[in-house]
Amino acid sequence: MTASAGSIGAALVGIATALTISRRRTIRAITAPGLAIGYALVFTVDTTGALIVGYLAALTWWGIRLTAHTLRLAFPQPGTALRRLAASTSTSSRSSPNSTHYSFLLSCLVL
């Protein structure tokens, strides 16, 4: 009974991984059964850590994707903001030799 419960749990983790890494319904519908079957087939006591690491990698990807989306919403035109920041940095401290370095670095980021 514990082996079947573990396989069912692994299949559920596979489904959760598929739902976490994709946004589109068609991709979810294709990958969820495949990952569920794959996770259930490779489940043993020794592979539990690897399955958890796979899900944690999916959560990390989700977090990065969500952060990038939030930043794009918060800063729709990052080039303009970086140029403005570079201009204010270079005008506020013209005597400092580091201001040109900061301006150069910010202009490289804009490109």
Coordinates of N, CA, C and O in Angstrom, one line a residue, residues 1-3 10 12 14 17 27-28 31 46 49-50 56 63-64 75 78 86 90 93-95 100-101 103 106 109:
M1 N 0.8 -1.2 0.0 CA 0.0 0.0 0.0 C 0.9 1.3 0.0 O 0.5 2.2 -0.6
T2 N 2.0 1.3 0.7 CA 2.8 2.5 0.7 C 3.5 2.8 -0.6 O 3.7 3.9 -1.0
A3 N 3.8 1.7 -1.4 CA 4.4 1.9 -2.7 C 3.4 2.6 -3.6 O 3.7 3.5 -4.4
A10 N 3.8 10.8 -6.1 CA 4.8 11.3 -7.1 C 4.1 11.7 -8.4 O 4.5 12.7 -9.0
L12 N 1.2 13.1 -8.5 CA 0.6 14.4 -8.2 C 1.7 15.5 -8.2 O 1.4 16.6 -8.7
G14 N 4.3 15.4 -10.1 CA 4.5 15.5 -11.6 C 3.5 16.5 -12.2 O 3.8 17.3 -13.0
T17 N 4.2 20.0 -11.1 CA 5.4 20.5 -11.8 C 5.0 21.0 -13.2 O 5.4 22.1 -13.7
I27 N -0.2 23.2 -23.5 CA 1.1 22.7 -23.0 C 0.8 22.0 -21.7 O 1.4 20.9 -21.5
R28 N 0.0 22.5 -20.8 CA -0.3 21.8 -19.6 C -1.0 20.5 -19.8 O -0.7 19.5 -19.1
T31 N 1.9 18.1 -21.1 CA 3.0 17.7 -20.2 C 2.5 17.1 -18.9 O 3.2 16.3 -18.3
D46 N 14.7 6.2 -2.9 CA 16.0 6.8 -3.2 C 15.8 8.0 -4.2 O 16.6 8.9 -4.2
G49 N 14.2 12.6 -3.3 CA 14.9 13.9 -3.3 C 15.0 14.5 -4.7 O 14.9 15.7 -4.8
A50 N 15.3 13.7 -5.7 CA 15.4 14.2 -7.0 C 14.0 14.7 -7.5 O 14.0 15.7 -8.2
L56 N 11.1 21.9 -7.0 CA 11.7 23.2 -6.6 C 12.3 24.0 -7.7 O 12.3 25.2 -7.7
G63 N 8.9 31.6 -10.0 CA 9.2 32.9 -9.3 C 10.0 33.9 -10.1 O 9.7 35.1 -10.1
I64 N 10.9 33.4 -10.9 CA 11.7 34.3 -11.8 C 10.8 34.8 -12.9 O 10.8 36.0 -13.2
F75 N 7.8 48.8 -14.7 CA 8.7 49.7 -15.6 C 8.5 49.4 -17.0 O 9.3 48.6 -17.6
P78 N 12.0 50.7 -19.5 CA 13.2 50.8 -18.6 C 14.3 51.6 -19.2 O 15.1 52.2 -18.5
A86 N 20.9 58.0 -15.5 CA 22.3 58.3 -15.9 C 22.5 59.8 -16.1 O 23.6 60.3 -15.7
S90 N 25.1 62.0 -13.8 CA 26.3 62.7 -14.4 C 26.2 64.2 -14.2 O 27.2 64.9 -14.1
S93 N 27.1 65.2 -10.1 CA 28.5 65.1 -9.6 C 29.4 65.1 -10.8 O 30.0 64.1 -11.2
R94 N 29.5 66.2 -11.5 CA 30.4 66.3 -12.7 C 31.9 66.2 -12.3 O 32.7 65.7 -13.1
S95 N 32.3 66.6 -11.1 CA 33.7 66.5 -10.8 C 34.2 65.1 -10.5 O 35.4 64.8 -10.5
T100 N 31.2 59.3 -14.9 CA 31.2 58.9 -16.3 C 31.2 57.3 -16.4 O 30.6 56.8 -17.3
H101 N 31.8 56.7 -15.4 CA 31.7 55.2 -15.4 C 30.3 54.7 -15.2 O 29.8 53.8 -15.9
S103 N 27.5 56.4 -15.9 CA 26.8 56.7 -17.1 C 27.0 55.7 -18.2 O 26.1 55.3 -18.9
L106 N 25.3 52.4 -17.3 CA 23.9 52.5 -17.4 C 23.5 52.6 -18.9 O 22.5 52.0 -19.3
L109 N 23.5 49.1 -20.2 CA 22.4 48.3 -19.8 C 21.2 48.7 -20.7 O 20.3 47.8 -20.9

